[in-house]
Every structure is written in structure tokens, then in C-alpha cells.
Tab-separated table of C-alpha atoms in Angstrom:
chain	number	residue	atom	x	y	z
A	1	ARG	CA	16.505	71.042	-14.768
A	2	LYS	CA	16.893	70.270	-11.078
A	3	GLU	CA	20.109	71.274	-9.340
A	4	VAL	CA	20.460	67.854	-7.741
A	5	GLU	CA	18.961	64.617	-9.017
A	6	GLN	CA	18.663	61.290	-7.256
A	7	ASP	CA	17.044	57.965	-8.075
A	8	PRO	CA	14.050	57.903	-5.711
A	9	GLY	CA	14.194	54.119	-5.308
A	10	PRO	CA	13.163	52.341	-3.238
A	11	PHE	CA	16.184	50.132	-3.025
A	12	ASN	CA	15.123	46.911	-1.299
A	13	VAL	CA	18.126	44.934	-0.084
A	14	PRO	CA	18.705	42.078	2.389
A	15	GLU	CA	20.687	42.568	5.564
A	16	GLY	CA	24.383	42.314	4.910
A	17	ALA	CA	24.164	43.532	1.330
A	18	THR	CA	26.229	46.302	-0.201
A	19	VAL	CA	24.238	49.085	-1.797
A	20	ALA	CA	25.300	52.188	-3.703
A	21	PHE	CA	23.489	55.427	-4.471
A	22	ASN	CA	24.454	58.021	-7.006
A	23	CYS	CA	23.524	61.651	-7.203
A	24	THR	CA	24.171	64.076	-10.051
A	25	TYR	CA	24.417	67.842	-9.783
A	26	SER	CA	24.059	70.406	-12.522
A	27	ASN	CA	26.295	73.272	-11.387
A	28	SER	CA	29.936	72.536	-12.078
A	29	ALA	CA	30.895	75.366	-9.698
A	30	SER	CA	29.337	73.615	-6.702
A	31	GLN	CA	31.572	73.829	-3.697
A	32	SER	CA	30.622	71.404	-0.944
A	33	PHE	CA	28.842	68.093	-0.909
A	34	PHE	CA	27.053	66.181	1.809
A	35	TRP	CA	24.963	63.099	2.423
A	36	TYR	CA	22.140	63.381	4.940
A	37	ARG	CA	19.916	60.630	6.269
A	38	GLN	CA	16.235	61.248	6.917
A	39	ASP	CA	13.997	58.840	8.787
A	40	CYS	CA	10.273	58.858	8.130
A	41	ARG	CA	8.665	62.072	9.415
A	42	LYS	CA	11.910	63.222	11.047
A	43	GLU	CA	14.493	65.866	10.319
A	44	PRO	CA	17.510	65.231	8.068
A	45	LYS	CA	20.682	64.332	9.938
A	46	LEU	CA	24.187	64.741	8.577
A	47	LEU	CA	25.656	61.400	7.589
A	48	MET	CA	28.906	62.596	6.104
A	49	SER	CA	30.576	65.343	4.155
A	50	VAL	CA	32.092	64.367	0.817
A	51	TYR	CA	35.661	65.348	0.109
A	52	SER	CA	37.433	65.472	-3.217
A	53	SER	CA	39.646	62.526	-2.352
A	54	GLY	CA	36.723	60.430	-1.154
A	55	ASN	CA	36.161	59.515	2.453
A	56	GLU	CA	35.058	56.631	4.580
A	57	ASP	CA	33.272	56.405	7.909
A	58	GLY	CA	32.869	52.837	9.094
A	59	ARG	CA	30.559	51.042	6.675
A	60	PHE	CA	29.912	54.199	4.655
A	61	THR	CA	32.062	55.462	1.790
A	62	ALA	CA	31.421	58.671	-0.131
A	63	GLN	CA	33.080	59.642	-3.387
A	64	LEU	CA	33.033	62.739	-5.546
A	65	ASN	CA	33.583	62.833	-9.290
A	66	ARG	CA	33.821	66.487	-10.311
A	67	ALA	CA	34.464	65.721	-13.981
A	68	SER	CA	31.186	63.828	-14.305
A	69	GLN	CA	29.415	65.899	-11.642
A	70	TYR	CA	28.210	63.108	-9.430
A	71	ILE	CA	28.674	61.921	-5.902
A	72	SER	CA	28.111	58.450	-4.584
A	73	LEU	CA	27.397	56.761	-1.289
A	74	LEU	CA	28.305	53.130	-0.673
A	75	ILE	CA	26.899	51.264	2.308
A	76	ARG	CA	28.525	47.947	3.166
A	77	ASP	CA	27.069	45.213	5.371
A	78	SER	CA	23.619	46.847	5.467
A	79	LYS	CA	21.767	46.842	8.794
A	80	LEU	CA	18.030	47.026	9.374
A	81	SER	CA	18.693	50.383	11.031
A	82	ASP	CA	20.077	51.765	7.751
A	83	SER	CA	16.528	51.866	6.364
A	84	ALA	CA	15.871	55.539	5.668
A	85	THR	CA	15.884	58.113	2.894
A	86	TYR	CA	19.307	59.388	1.881
A	87	LEU	CA	19.536	62.990	0.715
A	88	CYS	CA	22.280	64.313	-1.506
A	89	VAL	CA	23.128	67.967	-0.815
A	90	VAL	CA	25.254	70.393	-2.788
A	91	THR	CA	26.191	73.986	-1.979
A	92	ASP	CA	26.547	76.913	-4.310
A	93	LEU	CA	30.083	78.210	-4.886
A	94	TYR	CA	29.084	81.865	-4.682
A	95	ASN	CA	26.565	81.691	-1.869
A	96	PHE	CA	27.319	79.278	0.941
A	97	ASN	CA	23.820	79.810	2.259
A	98	LYS	CA	22.316	78.098	-0.772
A	99	PHE	CA	22.069	74.371	-0.169
A	100	TYR	CA	20.470	72.320	-2.920
A	101	PHE	CA	18.760	69.158	-1.721
A	102	GLY	CA	17.934	66.127	-3.800
A	103	SER	CA	14.534	64.515	-3.317
A	104	GLY	CA	16.192	61.530	-1.677
A	105	THR	CA	16.724	57.833	-2.301
A	106	LYS	CA	14.742	55.468	-0.125
A	107	LEU	CA	16.501	52.398	1.243
A	108	ASN	CA	14.677	49.435	2.763
A	109	VAL	CA	16.878	46.808	4.400
A	110	LYS	CA	15.008	43.535	4.894
A	111	PRO	CA	15.798	40.747	7.380
B	1	ASP	CA	22.562	69.932	25.812
B	2	GLY	CA	23.184	71.873	22.589
B	3	GLY	CA	20.773	71.779	19.736
B	4	ILE	CA	17.933	73.283	17.758
B	5	THR	CA	14.404	73.256	19.074
B	6	GLN	CA	11.235	73.857	17.140
B	7	SER	CA	7.786	74.213	18.547
B	8	PRO	CA	5.171	73.041	18.327
B	9	LYS	CA	5.718	69.627	16.742
B	10	TYR	CA	2.229	69.593	15.217
B	11	LEU	CA	0.124	72.642	14.431
B	12	PHE	CA	-3.390	72.869	13.063
B	13	ARG	CA	-4.896	76.090	11.768
B	14	LYS	CA	-7.893	77.273	9.844
B	15	GLU	CA	-7.406	78.847	6.458
B	16	GLY	CA	-6.993	82.609	6.630
B	17	GLN	CA	-5.123	82.638	9.940
B	18	ASN	CA	-1.500	83.633	10.345
B	19	VAL	CA	0.648	81.260	12.373
B	20	THR	CA	4.151	81.608	13.835
B	21	LEU	CA	6.592	78.710	14.087
B	22	SER	CA	9.327	78.900	16.656
B	23	CYS	CA	13.000	78.022	16.139
B	24	GLU	CA	15.683	78.376	18.814
B	25	GLN	CA	19.302	77.237	18.799
B	26	ASN	CA	21.955	77.224	21.510
B	27	LEU	CA	24.822	76.135	19.262
B	28	ASN	CA	26.100	79.702	18.846
B	29	HIS	CA	25.627	79.300	15.104
B	30	ASP	CA	25.646	82.430	12.993
B	31	ALA	CA	23.315	81.450	10.174
B	32	MET	CA	19.772	80.134	10.438
B	33	TYR	CA	17.419	78.825	7.777
B	34	TRP	CA	13.829	77.861	7.159
B	35	TYR	CA	12.903	75.114	4.732
B	36	ARG	CA	9.696	73.572	3.621
B	37	GLN	CA	9.385	69.886	2.702
B	38	ASP	CA	6.469	68.428	0.768
B	39	PRO	CA	5.981	64.680	0.231
B	40	GLY	CA	8.392	63.259	-2.340
B	41	GLN	CA	10.181	66.558	-2.796
B	42	GLY	CA	13.482	67.992	-1.736
B	43	LEU	CA	13.772	70.731	0.840
B	44	ARG	CA	13.055	74.212	-0.471
B	45	LEU	CA	14.544	77.313	1.109
B	46	ILE	CA	12.087	79.896	2.420
B	47	TYR	CA	14.329	82.426	4.211
B	48	TYR	CA	17.766	82.552	5.714
B	49	SER	CA	19.624	84.860	8.036
B	50	GLN	CA	23.386	85.204	8.232
B	51	ILE	CA	23.419	87.714	11.122
B	52	VAL	CA	21.059	89.356	13.588
B	53	ASN	CA	18.637	91.891	12.087
B	54	ASP	CA	19.353	90.721	8.566
B	55	PHE	CA	17.634	88.069	6.477
B	56	GLN	CA	17.292	87.119	2.848
B	57	LYS	CA	14.540	85.556	0.778
B	58	GLY	CA	15.011	82.041	-0.424
B	59	ASP	CA	13.372	80.364	-3.382
B	60	ILE	CA	9.810	80.315	-2.025
B	61	ALA	CA	9.481	83.338	0.295
B	62	GLU	CA	6.065	84.500	-0.890
B	63	GLY	CA	3.491	84.254	1.867
B	64	TYR	CA	6.088	83.934	4.636
B	65	SER	CA	7.852	86.405	6.922
B	66	VAL	CA	10.695	86.114	9.431
B	67	SER	CA	12.574	88.123	12.023
B	68	ARG	CA	16.018	87.759	13.596
B	69	GLU	CA	16.164	89.931	16.672
B	70	LYS	CA	18.433	87.551	18.589
B	71	LYS	CA	21.178	85.244	17.404
B	72	GLU	CA	19.443	82.268	18.998
B	73	SER	CA	15.999	82.773	17.533
B	74	PHE	CA	14.536	82.809	14.022
B	75	PRO	CA	10.729	82.587	14.037
B	76	LEU	CA	8.769	82.009	10.832
B	77	THR	CA	5.276	83.393	10.240
B	78	VAL	CA	3.109	81.648	7.704
B	79	THR	CA	0.634	84.254	6.530
B	80	SER	CA	-2.784	83.839	5.002
B	81	ALA	CA	-1.212	84.841	1.661
B	82	GLN	CA	0.597	81.497	1.436
B	83	LYS	CA	-1.512	79.446	-0.981
B	84	ASN	CA	-0.534	75.936	0.136
B	85	PRO	CA	0.761	76.201	3.702
B	86	THR	CA	0.279	72.560	4.723
B	87	ALA	CA	3.797	71.102	4.881
B	88	PHE	CA	6.658	69.973	7.097
B	89	TYR	CA	8.723	73.019	8.159
B	90	LEU	CA	12.347	72.565	9.094
B	91	CYS	CA	14.640	75.059	10.754
B	92	ALA	CA	18.396	74.688	10.384
B	93	SER	CA	21.516	76.463	11.535
B	94	ARG	CA	25.135	76.557	10.486
B	95	TRP	CA	28.362	77.811	11.945
B	96	GLY	CA	30.520	80.433	10.310
B	97	GLN	CA	30.669	81.972	6.864
B	98	GLY	CA	32.079	79.086	4.856
B	99	PRO	CA	30.575	76.008	3.189
B	100	TYR	CA	29.916	74.150	6.414
B	101	GLU	CA	27.177	71.633	7.040
B	102	GLN	CA	23.736	72.538	8.349
B	103	TYR	CA	22.054	71.038	11.382
B	104	PHE	CA	18.315	70.676	11.599
B	105	GLY	CA	15.677	71.000	14.268
B	106	PRO	CA	12.988	68.305	14.647
B	107	GLY	CA	10.511	70.185	12.455
B	108	THR	CA	6.942	71.424	12.742
B	109	ARG	CA	4.193	69.708	10.801
B	110	LEU	CA	1.612	72.350	9.867
B	111	THR	CA	-1.849	71.437	8.667
B	112	VAL	CA	-4.188	74.149	7.409
B	113	THR	CA	-7.800	73.287	6.655
């Protein structure tokens, strides 16, 4: 079983739409959670960390559900520039050097 | 301008040759990492280093070697023992000892024929 699982998509949405991605993780002892964005043939870039209470950064909202072992990312008012692959990342409780990456969810925002 | 640099961006090699990928950071980060990314897959950890002169194997270390002689530098050698070396290689770094986020370099795309 993979440590982190994501729906690969693609999610095809019109500009202005609200879209949500979920990610499940297998290790209940996981410590830290992140969403990264990766453009085609580029490096991943940190989008936001995910805190237990949930957090928001502009049009982006991340939530963590420890009981069900999933994290979510909500994007409101989608822009063309949001088109990318979104990676869910989870760290190991006992080794902060172990980052587990999901395979990513691809988002296409259409005009 | 602080950041992580990787060179070269594209690298082509013949099978049987060793090749070294460069990674330098000027963020004063303690830990550095090497990942490999194949199409449609998540990043897989090759090696990491928490401090100078110390490094640990990741999940797919076979056929790779690293060194960490300076805090700023963490080169990766892809040896001829690596069965499927063609991939996108990403270097990352992270500050401190805790569960802090990683930052990535632009990557090196290696093609071996």
C-alpha cells in the first residue's frame, strides 16, 4: 500500500470554478503535511503547509482530518494559471527526513 | 539571491558511463536530499544528508553515490550499476532538524541511451 494516495485526475474545470482535491495517507503517526504545486517539467514548489486547525491562503484552503487520515485542498475562483499538478506530501513522525510524496493530481483550468 | 541550483539542466550519457549531477544551495540549510521522479510517479528518495560528512540511503539508493564535503554542496553520482537511470533528478534542502518544508532546485533531466 502506498504511503500517500491521490486521485491522478485530470480535473478539468472552467475558470472561476471551485475545485477540491483529497489525499489519503496510511501512517497515522505522520507528523507534517504539505501541498506542493508542480508545473510540467519543473520542480515542485511549496504551495502551503497544512495545520491541524486548517489554514487558508487567499483562494486556497487546506484542511487536515487526522481521524480519517486525509488532507484536502480547496481552490476557489480557479485561474488559468492554477493549471498544474498538485502533490500531497506527508512526513514521518520518527524521521523528519522522510517525506512521502503522492503521485499528484492534475488540474486543467479552461477558459 | 538565495536558492538551490542544479546543473546541468539536461544531460545525455551513454550506457555504462558514470555521471555526476551538481546541487548547490546558499540558503544555509542543514539537510539536503536527492529524489528521482519518473513519469506518473511520486518522488522517490535516493539519499539524504543531515550534516556535512554524513549521509543516509533513501528508498532507492542502489546504483547511486553521494558526498557532502561542504554544507552548500551535495553532488549525486549515477553509476553504471543503476539499471534505469533515465529520469528527472531533483535536489532539495531543508532548514533545521524539525518537520519543516523542503525547497527544490530546478532539476536535471538525465537521458541514458
